Coordinates of C-alpha atoms and ligand atoms in Angstrom, one line a residue:
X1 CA 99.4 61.8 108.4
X2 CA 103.1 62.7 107.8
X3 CA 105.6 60.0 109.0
X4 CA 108.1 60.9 111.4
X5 CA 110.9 61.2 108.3
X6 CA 108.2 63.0 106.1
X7 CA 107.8 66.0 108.9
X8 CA 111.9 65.9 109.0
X9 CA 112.6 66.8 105.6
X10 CA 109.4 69.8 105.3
X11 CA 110.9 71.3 109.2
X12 CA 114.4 71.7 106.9
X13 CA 112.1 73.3 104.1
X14 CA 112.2 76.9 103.4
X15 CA 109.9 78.5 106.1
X16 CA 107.0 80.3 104.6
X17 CA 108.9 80.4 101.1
X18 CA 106.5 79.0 98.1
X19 CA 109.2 79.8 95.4
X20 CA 112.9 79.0 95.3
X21 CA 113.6 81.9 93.0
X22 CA 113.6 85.7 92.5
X23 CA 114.4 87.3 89.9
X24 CA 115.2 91.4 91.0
X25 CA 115.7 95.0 89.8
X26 CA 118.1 96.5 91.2
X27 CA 119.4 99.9 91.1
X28 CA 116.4 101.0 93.8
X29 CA 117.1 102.0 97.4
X30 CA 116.1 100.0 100.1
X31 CA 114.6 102.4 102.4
X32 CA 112.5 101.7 105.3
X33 CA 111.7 100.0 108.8
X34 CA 112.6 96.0 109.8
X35 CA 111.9 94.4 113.3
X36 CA 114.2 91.9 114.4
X37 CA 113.6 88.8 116.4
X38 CA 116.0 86.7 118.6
X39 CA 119.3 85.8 117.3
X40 CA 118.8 82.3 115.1
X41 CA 122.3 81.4 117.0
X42 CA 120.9 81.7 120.6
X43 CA 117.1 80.8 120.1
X44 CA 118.1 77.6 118.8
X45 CA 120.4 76.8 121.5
X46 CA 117.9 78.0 124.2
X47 CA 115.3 75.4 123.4
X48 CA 117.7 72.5 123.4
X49 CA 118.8 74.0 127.1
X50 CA 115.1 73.4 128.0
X51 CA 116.0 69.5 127.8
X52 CA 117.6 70.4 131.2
X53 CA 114.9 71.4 132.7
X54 CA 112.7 69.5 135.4
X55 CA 109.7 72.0 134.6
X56 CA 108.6 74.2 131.4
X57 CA 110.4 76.7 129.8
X58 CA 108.9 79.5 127.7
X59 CA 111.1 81.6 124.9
X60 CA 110.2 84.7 123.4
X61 CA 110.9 86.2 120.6
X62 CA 111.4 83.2 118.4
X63 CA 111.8 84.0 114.1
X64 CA 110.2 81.6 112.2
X65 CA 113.0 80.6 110.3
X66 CA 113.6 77.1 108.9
X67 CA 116.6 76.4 111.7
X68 CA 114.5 77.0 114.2
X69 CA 111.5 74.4 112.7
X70 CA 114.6 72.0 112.9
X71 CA 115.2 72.1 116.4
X72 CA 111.8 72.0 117.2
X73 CA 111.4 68.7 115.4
X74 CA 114.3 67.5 116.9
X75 CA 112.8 68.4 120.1
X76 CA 109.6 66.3 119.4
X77 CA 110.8 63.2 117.8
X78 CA 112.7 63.2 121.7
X79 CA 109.3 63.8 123.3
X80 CA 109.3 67.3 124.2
X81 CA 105.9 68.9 124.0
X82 CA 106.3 72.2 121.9
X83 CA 103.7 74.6 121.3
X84 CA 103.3 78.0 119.6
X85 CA 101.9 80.9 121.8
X86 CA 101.3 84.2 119.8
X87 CA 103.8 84.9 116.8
X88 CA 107.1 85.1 118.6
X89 CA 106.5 82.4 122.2
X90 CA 107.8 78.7 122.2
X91 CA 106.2 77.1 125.1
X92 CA 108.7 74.0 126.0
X93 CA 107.5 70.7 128.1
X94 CA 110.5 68.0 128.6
X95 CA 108.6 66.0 131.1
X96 CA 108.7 62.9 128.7
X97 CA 112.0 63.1 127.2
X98 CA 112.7 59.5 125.7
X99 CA 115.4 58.2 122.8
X100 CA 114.6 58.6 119.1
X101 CA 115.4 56.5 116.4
X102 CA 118.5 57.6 114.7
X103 CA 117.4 57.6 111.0
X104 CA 114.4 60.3 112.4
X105 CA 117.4 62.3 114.0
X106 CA 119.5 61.9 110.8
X107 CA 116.5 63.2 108.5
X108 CA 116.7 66.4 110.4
X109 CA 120.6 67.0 110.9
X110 CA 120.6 67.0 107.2
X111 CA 120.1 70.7 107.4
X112 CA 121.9 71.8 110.8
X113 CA 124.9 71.1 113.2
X114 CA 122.6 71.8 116.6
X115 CA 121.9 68.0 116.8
X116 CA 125.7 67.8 118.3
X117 CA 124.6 69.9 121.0
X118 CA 121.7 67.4 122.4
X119 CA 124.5 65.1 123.7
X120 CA 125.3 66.8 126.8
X121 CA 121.5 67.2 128.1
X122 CA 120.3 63.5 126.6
X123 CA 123.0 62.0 128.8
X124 CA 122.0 63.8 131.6
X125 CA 118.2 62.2 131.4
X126 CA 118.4 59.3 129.5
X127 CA 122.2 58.1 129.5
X128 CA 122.8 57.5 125.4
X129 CA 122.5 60.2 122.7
X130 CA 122.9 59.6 119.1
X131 CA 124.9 62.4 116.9
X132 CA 125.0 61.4 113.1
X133 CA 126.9 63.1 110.4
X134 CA 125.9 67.2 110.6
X135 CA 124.5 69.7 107.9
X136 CA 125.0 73.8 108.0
X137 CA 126.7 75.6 106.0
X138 CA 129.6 74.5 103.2
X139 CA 131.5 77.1 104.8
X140 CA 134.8 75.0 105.9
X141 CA 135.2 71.7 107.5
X142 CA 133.0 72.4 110.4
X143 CA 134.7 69.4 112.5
X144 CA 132.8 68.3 115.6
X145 CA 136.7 67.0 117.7
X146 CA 136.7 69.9 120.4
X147 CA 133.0 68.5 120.8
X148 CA 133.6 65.0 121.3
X149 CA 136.9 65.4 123.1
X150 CA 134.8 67.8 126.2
X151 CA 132.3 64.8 126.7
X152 CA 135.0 62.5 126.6
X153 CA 136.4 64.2 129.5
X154 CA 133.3 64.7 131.1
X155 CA 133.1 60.3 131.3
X156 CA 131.5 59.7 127.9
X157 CA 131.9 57.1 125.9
X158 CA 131.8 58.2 122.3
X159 CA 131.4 55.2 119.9
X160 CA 131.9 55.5 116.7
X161 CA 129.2 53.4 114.4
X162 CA 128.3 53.3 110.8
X163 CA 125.4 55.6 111.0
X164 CA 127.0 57.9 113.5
X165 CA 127.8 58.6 116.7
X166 CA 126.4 57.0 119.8
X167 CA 127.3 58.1 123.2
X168 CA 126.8 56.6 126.8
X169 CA 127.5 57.7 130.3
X170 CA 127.7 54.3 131.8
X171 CA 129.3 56.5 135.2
X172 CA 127.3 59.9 134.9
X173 CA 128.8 62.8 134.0
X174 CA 131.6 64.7 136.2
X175 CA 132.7 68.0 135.8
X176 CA 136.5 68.6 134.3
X177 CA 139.0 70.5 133.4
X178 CA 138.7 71.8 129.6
X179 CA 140.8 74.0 127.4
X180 CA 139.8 74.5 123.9
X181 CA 141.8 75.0 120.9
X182 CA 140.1 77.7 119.5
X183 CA 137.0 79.5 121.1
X184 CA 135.0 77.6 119.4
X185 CA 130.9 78.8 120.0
X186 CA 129.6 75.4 119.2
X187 CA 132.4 74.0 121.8
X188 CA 132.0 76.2 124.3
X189 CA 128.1 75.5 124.3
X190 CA 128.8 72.2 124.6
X191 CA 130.6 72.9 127.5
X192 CA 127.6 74.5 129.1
X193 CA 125.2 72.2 128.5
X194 CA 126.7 69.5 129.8
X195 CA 128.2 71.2 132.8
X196 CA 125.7 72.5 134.4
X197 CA 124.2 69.1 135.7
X198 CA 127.4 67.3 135.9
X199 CA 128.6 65.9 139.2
X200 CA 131.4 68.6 140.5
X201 CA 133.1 71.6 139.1
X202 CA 133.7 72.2 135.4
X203 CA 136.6 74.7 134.3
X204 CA 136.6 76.0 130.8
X205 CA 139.3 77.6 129.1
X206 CA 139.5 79.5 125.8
X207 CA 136.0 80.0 125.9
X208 CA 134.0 82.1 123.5
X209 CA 132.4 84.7 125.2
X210 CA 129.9 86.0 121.8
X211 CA 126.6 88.0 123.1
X212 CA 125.0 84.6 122.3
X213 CA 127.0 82.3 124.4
X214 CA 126.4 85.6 127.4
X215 CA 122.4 84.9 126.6
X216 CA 122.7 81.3 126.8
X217 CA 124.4 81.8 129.8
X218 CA 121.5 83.9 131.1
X219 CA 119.1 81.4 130.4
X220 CA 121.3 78.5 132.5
X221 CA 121.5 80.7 135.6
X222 CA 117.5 81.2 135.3
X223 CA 117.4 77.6 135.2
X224 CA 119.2 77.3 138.7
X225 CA 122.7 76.9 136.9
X226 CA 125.9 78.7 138.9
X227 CA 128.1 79.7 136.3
X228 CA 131.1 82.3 136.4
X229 CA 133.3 84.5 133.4
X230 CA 136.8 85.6 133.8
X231 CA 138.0 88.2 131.8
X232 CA 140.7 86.0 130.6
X233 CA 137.9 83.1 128.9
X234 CA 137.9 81.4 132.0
X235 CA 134.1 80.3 132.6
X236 CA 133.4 77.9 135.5
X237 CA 130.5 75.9 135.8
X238 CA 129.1 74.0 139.4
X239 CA 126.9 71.2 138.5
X240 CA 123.9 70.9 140.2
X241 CA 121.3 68.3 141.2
X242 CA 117.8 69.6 139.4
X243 CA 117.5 72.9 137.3
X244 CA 113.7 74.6 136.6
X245 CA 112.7 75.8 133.2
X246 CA 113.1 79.3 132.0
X247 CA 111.4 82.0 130.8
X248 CA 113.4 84.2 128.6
X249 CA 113.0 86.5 125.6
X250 CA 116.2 85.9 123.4
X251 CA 119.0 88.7 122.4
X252 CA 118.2 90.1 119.1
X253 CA 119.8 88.8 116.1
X254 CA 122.7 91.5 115.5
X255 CA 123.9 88.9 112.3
X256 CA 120.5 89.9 110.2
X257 CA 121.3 93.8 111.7
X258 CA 124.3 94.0 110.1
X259 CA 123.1 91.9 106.9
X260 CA 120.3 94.6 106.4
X261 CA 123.2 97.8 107.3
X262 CA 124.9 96.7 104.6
X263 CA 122.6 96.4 102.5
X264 CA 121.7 100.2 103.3
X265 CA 124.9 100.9 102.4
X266 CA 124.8 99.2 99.5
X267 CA 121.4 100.2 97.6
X268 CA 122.3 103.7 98.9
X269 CA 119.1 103.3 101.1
X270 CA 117.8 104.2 104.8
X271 CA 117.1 101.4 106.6
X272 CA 115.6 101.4 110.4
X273 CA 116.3 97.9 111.9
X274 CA 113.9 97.5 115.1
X275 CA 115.4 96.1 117.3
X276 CA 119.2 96.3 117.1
X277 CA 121.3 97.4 120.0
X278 CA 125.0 99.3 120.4
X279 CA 126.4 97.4 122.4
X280 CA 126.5 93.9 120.9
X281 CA 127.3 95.8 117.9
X282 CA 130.2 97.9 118.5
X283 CA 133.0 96.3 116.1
X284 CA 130.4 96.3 113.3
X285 CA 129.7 99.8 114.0
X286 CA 133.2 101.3 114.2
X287 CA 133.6 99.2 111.0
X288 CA 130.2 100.7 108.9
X289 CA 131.3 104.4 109.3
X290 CA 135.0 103.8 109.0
X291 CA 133.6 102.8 105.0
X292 CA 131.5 105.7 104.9
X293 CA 128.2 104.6 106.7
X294 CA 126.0 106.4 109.0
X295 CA 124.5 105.4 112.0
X296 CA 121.8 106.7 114.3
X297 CA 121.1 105.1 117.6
X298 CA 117.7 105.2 118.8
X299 CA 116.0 103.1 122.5
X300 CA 114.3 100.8 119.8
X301 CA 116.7 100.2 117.1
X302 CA 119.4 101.7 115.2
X303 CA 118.5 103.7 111.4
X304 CA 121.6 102.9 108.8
X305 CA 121.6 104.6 106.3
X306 CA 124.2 106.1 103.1
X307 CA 124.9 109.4 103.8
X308 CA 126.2 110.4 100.2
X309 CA 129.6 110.3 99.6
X310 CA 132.1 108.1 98.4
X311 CA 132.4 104.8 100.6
X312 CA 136.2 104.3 101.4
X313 CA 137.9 100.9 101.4
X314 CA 139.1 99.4 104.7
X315 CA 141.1 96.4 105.8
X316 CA 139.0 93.9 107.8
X317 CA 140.0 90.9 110.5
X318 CA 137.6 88.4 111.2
X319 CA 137.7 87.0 114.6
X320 CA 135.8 85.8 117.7
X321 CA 133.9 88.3 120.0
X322 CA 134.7 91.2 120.1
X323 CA 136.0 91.4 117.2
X324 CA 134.7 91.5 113.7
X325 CA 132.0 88.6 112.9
X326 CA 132.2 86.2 110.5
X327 CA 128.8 86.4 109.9
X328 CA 129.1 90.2 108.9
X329 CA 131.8 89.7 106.2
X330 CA 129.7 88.6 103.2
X331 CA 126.9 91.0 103.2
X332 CA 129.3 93.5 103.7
X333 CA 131.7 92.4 100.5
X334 CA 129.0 94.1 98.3
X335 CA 129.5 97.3 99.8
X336 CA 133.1 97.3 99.4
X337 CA 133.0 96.3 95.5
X338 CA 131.8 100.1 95.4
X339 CA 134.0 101.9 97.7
X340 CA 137.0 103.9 95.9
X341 CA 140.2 102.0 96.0
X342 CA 141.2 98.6 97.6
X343 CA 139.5 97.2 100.4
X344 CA 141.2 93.4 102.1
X345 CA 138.8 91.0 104.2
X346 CA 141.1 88.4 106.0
X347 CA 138.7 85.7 107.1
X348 CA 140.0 83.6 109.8
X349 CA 137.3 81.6 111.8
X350 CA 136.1 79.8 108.7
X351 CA 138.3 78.6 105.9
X352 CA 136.4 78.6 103.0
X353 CA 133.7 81.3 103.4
X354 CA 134.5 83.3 100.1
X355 CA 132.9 81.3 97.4
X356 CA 130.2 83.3 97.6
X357 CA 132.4 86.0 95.5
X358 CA 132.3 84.3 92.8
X359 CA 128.7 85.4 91.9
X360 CA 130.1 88.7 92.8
X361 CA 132.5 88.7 89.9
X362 CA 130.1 87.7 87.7
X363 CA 128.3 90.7 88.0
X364 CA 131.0 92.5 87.4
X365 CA 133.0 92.6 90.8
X366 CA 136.8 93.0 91.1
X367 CA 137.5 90.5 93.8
X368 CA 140.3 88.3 94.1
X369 CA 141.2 85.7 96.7
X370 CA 144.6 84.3 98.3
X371 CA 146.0 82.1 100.2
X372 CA 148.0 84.0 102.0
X373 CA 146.8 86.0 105.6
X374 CA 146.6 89.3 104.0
X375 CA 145.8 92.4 106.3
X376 CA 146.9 91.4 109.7
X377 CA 148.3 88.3 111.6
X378 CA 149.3 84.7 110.7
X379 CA 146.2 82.6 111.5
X380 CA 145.2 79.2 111.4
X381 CA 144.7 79.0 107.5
X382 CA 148.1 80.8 106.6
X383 CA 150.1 78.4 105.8
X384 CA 147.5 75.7 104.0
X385 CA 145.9 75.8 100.9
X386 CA 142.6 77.8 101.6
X387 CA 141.9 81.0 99.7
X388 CA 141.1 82.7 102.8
X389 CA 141.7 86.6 102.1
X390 CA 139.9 88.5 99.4
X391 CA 141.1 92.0 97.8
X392 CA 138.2 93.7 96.4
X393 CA 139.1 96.4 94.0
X394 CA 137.0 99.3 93.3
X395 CA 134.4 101.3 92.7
X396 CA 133.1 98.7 90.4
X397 CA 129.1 99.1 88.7
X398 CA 127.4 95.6 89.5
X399 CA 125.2 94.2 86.2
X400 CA 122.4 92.4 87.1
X401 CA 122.9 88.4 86.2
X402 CA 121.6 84.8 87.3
X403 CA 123.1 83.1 90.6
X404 CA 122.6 80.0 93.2
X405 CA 123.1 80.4 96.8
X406 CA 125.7 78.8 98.2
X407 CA 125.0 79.4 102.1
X408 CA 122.9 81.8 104.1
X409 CA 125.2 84.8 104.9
X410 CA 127.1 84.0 101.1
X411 CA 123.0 84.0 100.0
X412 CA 122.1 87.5 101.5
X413 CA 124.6 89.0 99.9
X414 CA 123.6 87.7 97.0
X415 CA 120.2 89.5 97.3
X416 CA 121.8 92.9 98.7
X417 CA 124.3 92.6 94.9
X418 CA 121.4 92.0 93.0
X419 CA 119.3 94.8 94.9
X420 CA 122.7 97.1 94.0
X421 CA 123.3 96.0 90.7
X422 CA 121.9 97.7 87.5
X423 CA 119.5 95.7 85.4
X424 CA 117.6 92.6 86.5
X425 CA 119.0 89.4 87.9
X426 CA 117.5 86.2 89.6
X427 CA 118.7 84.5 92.5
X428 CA 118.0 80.9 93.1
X429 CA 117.9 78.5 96.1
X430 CA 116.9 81.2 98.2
X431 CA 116.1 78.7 100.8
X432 CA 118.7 78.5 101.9
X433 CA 118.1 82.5 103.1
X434 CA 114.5 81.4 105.3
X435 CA 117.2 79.0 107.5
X436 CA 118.1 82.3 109.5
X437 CA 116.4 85.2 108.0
X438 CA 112.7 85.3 109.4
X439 CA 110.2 86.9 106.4
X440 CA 112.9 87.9 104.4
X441 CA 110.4 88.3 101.1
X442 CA 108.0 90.5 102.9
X443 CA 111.3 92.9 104.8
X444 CA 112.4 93.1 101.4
X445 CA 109.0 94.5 100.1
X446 CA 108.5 96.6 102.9
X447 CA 111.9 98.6 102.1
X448 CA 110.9 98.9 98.2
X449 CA 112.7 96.1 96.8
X450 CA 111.1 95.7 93.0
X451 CA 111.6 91.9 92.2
X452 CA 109.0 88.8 91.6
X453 CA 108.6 85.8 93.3
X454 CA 109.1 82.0 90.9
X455 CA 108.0 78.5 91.4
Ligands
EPZ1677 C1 128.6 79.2 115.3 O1 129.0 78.1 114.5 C2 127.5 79.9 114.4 N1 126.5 78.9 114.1 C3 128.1 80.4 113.1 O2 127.1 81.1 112.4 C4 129.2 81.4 113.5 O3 129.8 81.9 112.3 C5 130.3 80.7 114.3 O4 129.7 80.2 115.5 C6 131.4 81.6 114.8 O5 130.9 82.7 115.5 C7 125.6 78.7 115.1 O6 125.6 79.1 116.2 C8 124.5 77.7 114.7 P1 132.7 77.5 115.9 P2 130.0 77.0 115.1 O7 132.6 76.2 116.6 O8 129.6 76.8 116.6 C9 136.5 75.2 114.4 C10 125.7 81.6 110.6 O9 125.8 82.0 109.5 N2 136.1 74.0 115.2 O10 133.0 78.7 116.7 O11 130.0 75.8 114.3 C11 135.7 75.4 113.1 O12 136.1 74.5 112.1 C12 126.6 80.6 111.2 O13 124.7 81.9 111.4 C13 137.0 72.9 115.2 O14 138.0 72.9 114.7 O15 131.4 77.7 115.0 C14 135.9 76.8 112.8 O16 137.1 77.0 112.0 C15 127.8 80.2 110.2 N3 136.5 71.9 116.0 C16 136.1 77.5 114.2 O17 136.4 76.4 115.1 C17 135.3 71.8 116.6 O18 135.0 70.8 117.3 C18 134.8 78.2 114.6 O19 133.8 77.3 114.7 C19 134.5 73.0 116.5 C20 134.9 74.1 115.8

């Protein structure tokens, strides 16, 4: 029998993954069909929203990826009864909610930041929540302030100890005025989740408004929650006294569509992704043929595919919804490392989300980075010392050759270069892939990928 801490560390494991390296050969096009499951970045959200709930919620369309295992055994440890229905359905029970012990919640933040986002609906039921230091991604800071400064103002009391964070609502929670920073998604969820049960009005501004935080947003008014969006990132929330669970099947996750368009693009392949719709997708889209991609949009998915050509370089801007994803950057990188002439990605959500370029140049890539905001405006990185723009030179022929995955979106496009590259390379700590990309190995078979599996 596994102890508590024991189950924490496998739920962070790799799902379904028995090796932790591949080595590939590339030079084949991926072509072929992929379904897609709910978005990683709503599903997990959703079931911590069922803590809210007086009754059970059920969520469909759930990947098995390892976040999601994470979540779940956060869930359990806090007494929420979780079952499995079919391959995709999360049946959620929070009818015994009760604390956990902090070095169980530890074991599993290791591996994610969702633990942060617990706080608003454990105050709610049991008056204390425990936050301690958070995983995810080496992709920048990731500071958790816009967090604690909302429950402050909600009436928390946010105390600072060794192991962590403890909060306590010693006068229940009232709703307040909030204006963020920066539209921050985490924040803004935050927000939510503690609004909707607090005592009053809550006013948000400088929301983010991603397709995610609009599904999460779904699921709270399901629950009973009354919730309003300005155009202008104005959302208001009216607590009320009980909410009911929810039953839901979760937006698609357009972060693994674009991963697997660019890797179309890439490989020179066909790719159908089941699934994926226009609308959350239009950016990426506008973005895809601009480089020389083509698109078809069918009721049950959208085909991507290389039309023949030469792939042009563009100039790219990441930003919040609706503009261009930071989650679409990296696996598109690998595409532009072929198109003719000089392409510039300005990242400006995350500081340090390029160091998966290095593996890039070591297969041959002409990337460089600066710290400069090249491409568009001043952001918040312009004027400190983060290499936050890339210029990527080419057409450039990828070799095959041996890398480590840094993080999931920086690991994918790992994979698509060594699927694009000529000769054989091998890719290691792909577990870090399972976290948000559900059956990776088998999609990756299914489109023709040649490569073997290693202990
Ligand atoms: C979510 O991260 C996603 N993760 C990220 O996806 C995604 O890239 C990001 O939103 C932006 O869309 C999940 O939903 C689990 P943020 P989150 O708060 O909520 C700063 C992936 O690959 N900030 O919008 O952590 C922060 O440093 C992942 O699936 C503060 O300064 O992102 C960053 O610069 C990667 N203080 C910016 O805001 C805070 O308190 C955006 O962060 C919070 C955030």
């Amino acid at each position: 029998m596994n102890t508590l801490l024991e189950d924490a560390q496998a739920a962070g494991a790799s799902v379904g993954l028995t090796a932790d390296r591949i080595t590939l050969q590339g030079g084949k096009p991926l072509v072929g069909r992929i379904e897609l499951k709910g978005a990683k970045n709503l599903v997990t959200k959703a079931m911590v929203a069922s803590l809210l709930g007086e009754t059970p919620s059920e969520l469909r369309s759930v990947p098995e990826i390892s976040d999601v295992r994470v979540v779940k055994g956060l869930l359990e440890v806090h007494g929420v009864k979780v079952s499995a229905v079919g391959d995709d359905t999360l049946l959620l029970d929070p009818a015994n909610v009760e604390s956990a012990h902090f070095e169980v919640i530890d074991a599993y933040a290791g591996s994610s930041r969702i633990p942060i986002l617990f706080c608003g609906p454990l105050l709610h039921r049991l008056g204390e929540a425990f936050i301690p230091d958070l995983g995810g991604c080496r992709i920048g800071d990731r500071p958790i302030d816009f967090h604690l400064e909302s429950l402050r103002r909600f009436g928390a009391v946010v105390d600072k100890q060794p192991q962590g964070i403890r909060l306590t609502a010693p006068n229940g929670l009232k709703g307040a005025k909030i204006e963020l920073a920066y539209p921050s998604v985490g924040a803004t969820e935050q927000v939510l989740l503690t609004a909707v049960r607090a005592e009053g009005t809550t006013e948000l501004r400088g929301a983010a408004v991603e397709p995610e935080i609009m599904d999460l947003i779904n699921i709270l008014q399901k629950m009973g929650a009354i919730i309003s969006v300005d155009t202008d990132r104005v959302i208001r929330i009216e607590g009320v006294e009980r909410l009911e669970g929810f039953k839901h099947t979760a937006l698609f996750d357009r972060n693994e569509a674009a991963s697997w368009a660019a890797a179309a693009l890439a490989t020179n392949g066909d790719i159908f992704v089941g699934g994926a719709r226009q609308s959350e997708m239009l950016t990426f889209l506008n973005v895809f043929r601009k480089v020389g991609g083509a698109f078809e949009i069918q009721d049950d998915g959208i085909r991507f595919y290389h039309p023949g050509g030469k792939l042009k370089p563009v100039i790219i801007e990441t930003d919040v919804h609706p503009g261009f994803m930071t989650d679409w950057q990296q696996p598109l990188v690998v595409a532009l490392t072929k198109a003719e002439g000089v392409s510039i990605v300005h990242e400006t959500v995350y500081e340090q989300r390029f160091g998966f370029t290095d593996a890039l140049v070591d297969m041959g890539a002409h990337i460089q980075l600066h710290r400069e905001c090249l491409g568009g405006a001043q952001c918040r990185f312009g004027q400190r010392n983060f290499n936050h723009s890339a210029v990527i030179v080419g057409p450039t022929e990828l070799h095959g050759a041996d890398v480590v995955v840094p993080d999931l979106r920086g690991g994918f496009s790992h994979l698509i270069a060594a699927l694009s590259a000529e000769g054989t390379s091998t890719v290691s700590n792909v577990g870090i892939i399972a976290r948000g990309y559900e059956n990776f190995i088998e999609k990756l078979r299914a489109l023709g990928a040649d490569f073997v599996l290693e202990a």
